[in-house]
PDB file of C-alpha atoms and ligand atoms in Angstrom:
ATOM      1  CA  MET A1469       8.402  -2.327 -13.466  1.00  0.00           C
ATOM      2  CA  PRO A1470       5.352  -2.593 -15.759  1.00  0.00           C
ATOM      3  CA  HIS A1471       5.512  -1.169 -19.268  1.00  0.00           C
ATOM      4  CA  THR A1472       3.463   1.940 -20.064  1.00  0.00           C
ATOM      5  CA  SER A1473       1.415  -0.063 -22.556  1.00  0.00           C
ATOM      6  CA  ASP A1474       0.578  -2.587 -19.819  1.00  0.00           C
ATOM      7  CA  LEU A1475      -0.587   0.221 -17.552  1.00  0.00           C
ATOM      8  CA  GLU A1476      -2.710   1.684 -20.360  1.00  0.00           C
ATOM      9  CA  GLN A1477      -4.189  -1.776 -20.849  1.00  0.00           C
ATOM     10  CA  LEU A1478      -5.060  -1.970 -17.151  1.00  0.00           C
ATOM     11  CA  LEU A1479      -6.786   1.413 -17.293  1.00  0.00           C
ATOM     12  CA  ARG A1480      -8.796   0.464 -20.377  1.00  0.00           C
ATOM     13  CA  GLY A1481      -9.699  -2.864 -18.796  1.00  0.00           C
ATOM     14  CA  ALA A1482     -11.173  -0.949 -15.866  1.00  0.00           C
ATOM     15  CA  ASP A1483     -13.079   1.390 -18.207  1.00  0.00           C
ATOM     16  CA  LEU A1484     -10.889   4.337 -17.296  1.00  0.00           C
ATOM     17  CA  ARG A1485      -9.788   6.800 -19.937  1.00  0.00           C
ATOM     18  CA  VAL A1486      -6.016   6.720 -20.429  1.00  0.00           C
ATOM     19  CA  THR A1487      -4.499  10.014 -19.272  1.00  0.00           C
ATOM     20  CA  ARG A1488      -0.887  10.876 -18.501  1.00  0.00           C
ATOM     21  CA  PRO A1489      -1.565  11.522 -14.799  1.00  0.00           C
ATOM     22  CA  ARG A1490      -3.377   8.186 -14.462  1.00  0.00           C
ATOM     23  CA  VAL A1491      -0.554   6.291 -16.145  1.00  0.00           C
ATOM     24  CA  ALA A1492       2.050   8.134 -14.053  1.00  0.00           C
ATOM     25  CA  VAL A1493       0.245   7.521 -10.746  1.00  0.00           C
ATOM     26  CA  LEU A1494      -0.420   3.871 -11.564  1.00  0.00           C
ATOM     27  CA  ALA A1495       3.263   3.419 -12.457  1.00  0.00           C
ATOM     28  CA  ALA A1496       4.296   5.119  -9.214  1.00  0.00           C
ATOM     29  CA  VAL A1497       2.096   2.768  -7.161  1.00  0.00           C
ATOM     30  CA  HIS A1498       3.481  -0.280  -8.997  1.00  0.00           C
ATOM     31  CA  GLU A1499       7.051   0.842  -8.319  1.00  0.00           C
ATOM     32  CA  ASN A1500       6.476   1.895  -4.702  1.00  0.00           C
ATOM     33  CA  PRO A1501       4.217  -0.555  -2.900  1.00  0.00           C
ATOM     34  CA  HIS A1502       2.649   0.843   0.301  1.00  0.00           C
ATOM     35  CA  ALA A1503       3.747   4.414  -0.445  1.00  0.00           C
ATOM     36  CA  ASP A1504       1.636   7.248   0.936  1.00  0.00           C
ATOM     37  CA  THR A1505       0.128  10.086  -1.098  1.00  0.00           C
ATOM     38  CA  ASP A1506       3.011  12.503  -0.464  1.00  0.00           C
ATOM     39  CA  ALA A1507       5.611   9.978  -1.566  1.00  0.00           C
ATOM     40  CA  LEU A1508       3.592   9.177  -4.699  1.00  0.00           C
ATOM     41  CA  ILE A1509       3.253  12.875  -5.547  1.00  0.00           C
ATOM     42  CA  GLY A1510       7.034  13.139  -5.353  1.00  0.00           C
ATOM     43  CA  VAL A1511       7.460  10.218  -7.737  1.00  0.00           C
ATOM     44  CA  VAL A1512       4.793  11.471 -10.160  1.00  0.00           C
ATOM     45  CA  ARG A1513       6.377  14.946 -10.241  1.00  0.00           C
ATOM     46  CA  THR A1514       9.657  13.484 -11.463  1.00  0.00           C
ATOM     47  CA  SER A1515       7.888  12.243 -14.601  1.00  0.00           C
ATOM     48  CA  LEU A1516       5.051  14.745 -15.080  1.00  0.00           C
ATOM     49  CA  GLY A1517       6.499  17.948 -13.676  1.00  0.00           C
ATOM     50  CA  ASP A1518       4.264  20.132 -11.581  1.00  0.00           C
ATOM     51  CA  VAL A1519       1.120  18.200 -10.792  1.00  0.00           C
ATOM     52  CA  SER A1520      -1.157  19.246  -7.952  1.00  0.00           C
ATOM     53  CA  HIS A1521      -1.723  17.321  -4.753  1.00  0.00           C
ATOM     54  CA  GLN A1522      -5.439  17.322  -5.569  1.00  0.00           C
ATOM     55  CA  ALA A1523      -4.874  15.857  -9.054  1.00  0.00           C
ATOM     56  CA  VAL A1524      -2.853  12.942  -7.672  1.00  0.00           C
ATOM     57  CA  TYR A1525      -5.375  12.457  -4.886  1.00  0.00           C
ATOM     58  CA  ASP A1526      -8.248  12.349  -7.419  1.00  0.00           C
ATOM     59  CA  VAL A1527      -6.410   9.845  -9.617  1.00  0.00           C
ATOM     60  CA  LEU A1528      -5.660   7.621  -6.609  1.00  0.00           C
ATOM     61  CA  ARG A1529      -9.325   7.665  -5.692  1.00  0.00           C
ATOM     62  CA  ALA A1530     -10.384   6.766  -9.235  1.00  0.00           C
ATOM     63  CA  LEU A1531      -7.828   3.941  -9.408  1.00  0.00           C
ATOM     64  CA  THR A1532      -8.924   2.634  -6.004  1.00  0.00           C
ATOM     65  CA  THR A1533     -12.610   2.739  -6.944  1.00  0.00           C
ATOM     66  CA  ALA A1534     -11.818   0.919 -10.192  1.00  0.00           C
ATOM     67  CA  GLY A1535     -10.007  -1.791  -8.222  1.00  0.00           C
ATOM     68  CA  LEU A1536      -6.622  -1.206  -9.872  1.00  0.00           C
ATOM     69  CA  VAL A1537      -5.120   0.022  -6.647  1.00  0.00           C
ATOM     70  CA  ARG A1538      -5.729  -1.044  -3.065  1.00  0.00           C
ATOM     71  CA  ARG A1539      -5.791   1.527  -0.301  1.00  0.00           C
ATOM     72  CA  ILE A1540      -4.678   0.438   3.137  1.00  0.00           C
ATOM     73  CA  GLN A1541      -4.545   2.480   6.287  1.00  0.00           C
ATOM     74  CA  PRO A1542      -2.962   0.854   9.329  1.00  0.00           C
ATOM     75  CA  MET A1543      -3.944   2.422  12.624  1.00  0.00           C
ATOM     76  CA  GLY A1544      -1.989   5.629  13.237  1.00  0.00           C
ATOM     77  CA  SER A1545      -0.731   5.773   9.650  1.00  0.00           C
ATOM     78  CA  VAL A1546      -1.784   7.835   6.655  1.00  0.00           C
ATOM     79  CA  ALA A1547      -3.360   6.003   3.714  1.00  0.00           C
ATOM     80  CA  ARG A1548      -0.967   3.856   1.675  1.00  0.00           C
ATOM     81  CA  TYR A1549      -1.487   2.456  -1.799  1.00  0.00           C
ATOM     82  CA  GLU A1550      -0.435  -0.723  -3.550  1.00  0.00           C
ATOM     83  CA  SER A1551      -1.000  -2.383  -6.898  1.00  0.00           C
ATOM     84  CA  ARG A1552      -1.329  -5.899  -5.468  1.00  0.00           C
ATOM     85  CA  VAL A1553      -5.116  -6.172  -5.475  1.00  0.00           C
ATOM     86  CA  GLY A1554      -7.760  -8.829  -5.164  1.00  0.00           C
ATOM     87  CA  ASP A1555      -5.835 -11.467  -3.196  1.00  0.00           C
ATOM     88  CA  ASN A1556      -6.851 -10.499   0.352  1.00  0.00           C
ATOM     89  CA  HIS A1557      -3.218 -10.435   1.495  1.00  0.00           C
ATOM     90  CA  HIS A1558      -2.347  -8.937   4.855  1.00  0.00           C
ATOM     91  CA  HIS A1559       0.297  -6.579   6.149  1.00  0.00           C
ATOM     92  CA  VAL A1560       2.917  -6.555   8.832  1.00  0.00           C
ATOM     93  CA  VAL A1561       3.653  -3.080  10.168  1.00  0.00           C
ATOM     94  CA  CYS A1562       6.693  -1.955  12.165  1.00  0.00           C
ATOM     95  CA  ARG A1563       5.660  -0.133  15.324  1.00  0.00           C
ATOM     96  CA  SER A1564       8.916   1.733  15.332  1.00  0.00           C
ATOM     97  CA  CYS A1565       9.419   3.100  11.790  1.00  0.00           C
ATOM     98  CA  GLY A1566       6.095   2.300  10.096  1.00  0.00           C
ATOM     99  CA  ALA A1567       7.632   0.021   7.455  1.00  0.00           C
ATOM    100  CA  ILE A1568       5.013  -2.209   5.810  1.00  0.00           C
ATOM    101  CA  ALA A1569       5.447  -5.598   4.159  1.00  0.00           C
ATOM    102  CA  ASP A1570       3.016  -7.994   2.513  1.00  0.00           C
ATOM    103  CA  VAL A1571       1.991 -11.177   4.274  1.00  0.00           C
ATOM    104  CA  ASP A1572       0.133 -13.881   2.383  1.00  0.00           C
ATOM    105  CA  CYS A1573      -2.919 -15.460   3.907  1.00  0.00           C
ATOM    106  CA  ALA A1574      -1.768 -18.068   6.398  1.00  0.00           C
ATOM    107  CA  VAL A1575      -3.356 -21.179   4.916  1.00  0.00           C
ATOM    108  CA  GLY A1576      -4.956 -21.838   1.561  1.00  0.00           C
ATOM    109  CA  ASP A1577      -7.363 -19.446  -0.039  1.00  0.00           C
ATOM    110  CA  THR A1578      -8.503 -16.489   2.100  1.00  0.00           C
ATOM    111  CA  PRO A1579      -9.335 -18.580   5.215  1.00  0.00           C
ATOM    112  CA  CYS A1580      -9.817 -15.384   7.216  1.00  0.00           C
ATOM    113  CA  LEU A1581     -13.022 -14.786   5.282  1.00  0.00           C
ATOM    114  CA  THR A1582     -14.505 -17.824   6.967  1.00  0.00           C
ATOM    115  CA  ALA A1583     -15.431 -16.224  10.245  1.00  0.00           C
ATOM    116  CA  ALA A1584     -16.242 -18.473  13.198  1.00  0.00           C
ATOM    117  CA  ASP A1585     -19.486 -16.531  13.571  1.00  0.00           C
ATOM    118  CA  ASP A1586     -20.496 -14.132  10.804  1.00  0.00           C
ATOM    119  CA  HIS A1587     -23.446 -12.668  12.767  1.00  0.00           C
ATOM    120  CA  GLY A1588     -25.531 -12.940   9.606  1.00  0.00           C
ATOM    121  CA  PHE A1589     -23.260 -10.596   7.633  1.00  0.00           C
ATOM    122  CA  SER A1590     -22.244 -11.382   4.077  1.00  0.00           C
ATOM    123  CA  ILE A1591     -18.481 -11.045   4.539  1.00  0.00           C
ATOM    124  CA  GLU A1592     -16.451  -9.648   1.640  1.00  0.00           C
ATOM    125  CA  GLU A1593     -13.095  -8.795   3.111  1.00  0.00           C
ATOM    126  CA  ALA A1594     -10.980  -9.514   6.160  1.00  0.00           C
ATOM    127  CA  GLU A1595      -8.405  -6.997   7.275  1.00  0.00           C
ATOM    128  CA  VAL A1596      -5.568  -8.415   9.309  1.00  0.00           C
ATOM    129  CA  VAL A1597      -2.654  -6.291  10.448  1.00  0.00           C
ATOM    130  CA  TYR A1598       0.331  -7.877  12.152  1.00  0.00           C
ATOM    131  CA  TRP A1599       2.188  -5.398  14.347  1.00  0.00           C
ATOM    132  CA  GLY A1600       5.819  -5.846  15.263  1.00  0.00           C
ATOM    133  CA  VAL A1601       9.334  -4.472  14.847  1.00  0.00           C
ATOM    134  CA  CYS A1602      11.089  -4.737  11.480  1.00  0.00           C
ATOM    135  CA  SER A1603      14.536  -6.315  11.225  1.00  0.00           C
ATOM    136  CA  HIS A1604      16.160  -2.939  10.576  1.00  0.00           C
ATOM    137  CA  CYS A1605      14.695  -1.469  13.766  1.00  0.00           C
ATOM    138  CA  GLN A1606      15.589  -4.614  15.733  1.00  0.00           C
ATOM    139  CA  THR A1607      19.233  -4.185  14.718  1.00  0.00           C
ATOM    140  CA  GLU A1608      19.063  -0.530  15.635  1.00  0.00           C
ATOM    141  CA  ARG A1609      17.646  -1.335  19.068  1.00  0.00           C
ATOM    142  CA  ARG A1610      20.372  -3.913  19.688  1.00  0.00           C
ATOM    143  CA  ASN A1611      23.059  -1.406  18.716  1.00  0.00           C
ATOM    144  CA  ASP A1612      21.523   1.221  21.001  1.00  0.00           C
ATOM    145  CA  ARG A1613      21.690  -1.172  23.887  1.00  0.00           C
ATOM    146  CA  GLU A1614      25.290  -2.103  23.182  1.00  0.00           C
ATOM    147  CA  GLU A1615      26.403   1.504  22.782  1.00  0.00           C
ATOM    148  CA  ALA A1616      24.608   2.751  25.863  1.00  0.00           C
ATOM    149  CA  PRO A1617      27.114   4.044  28.407  1.00  0.00           C
ATOM    150  CA  ARG A1618      27.300   1.956  31.540  1.00  0.00           C
ATOM    151  CA  VAL A1619      26.432   3.676  34.745  1.00  0.00           C
TER     152      VAL A1619
HETATM  153 ZN1   ZN B  67      11.127  -0.502  11.576  1.00  0.00          ZN
HETATM  154 ZN1   ZN B  68       0.420  -5.103   0.380  1.00  0.00          ZN
END
């Protein structure tokens, strides 16, 4: 968990004024990778008290624009936020429960940015999402099968 002074440093480094909501939201994202807005609001409210949905939303947008926070949105999911930025890592998403985990680039340094054919585009980012079933849901499925009554 990063220290408040580290978070303030990050904000200043991104030319953002240090405010309590910004520090609280940034801390919440650091502590809860891939959390959605509602979850982050819940976390922020435990430290700041009553803070509006809009206020948290605005702070998330400012942090994302400043590059301190990365916003991801897997198909069929609401936007999620994480503090691991700038390394072009990918995500594996559980089709069953929506759990998300980080996946490093497969080989070396951002090889996915080297497209086989870039169609003349200047490519800045590659978004790869691996879809599957998390280990928790796999166990659950196995148990379901075993407990199913035989007909
Ligand atoms: Zn799952
Ligand atoms: Zn991630």
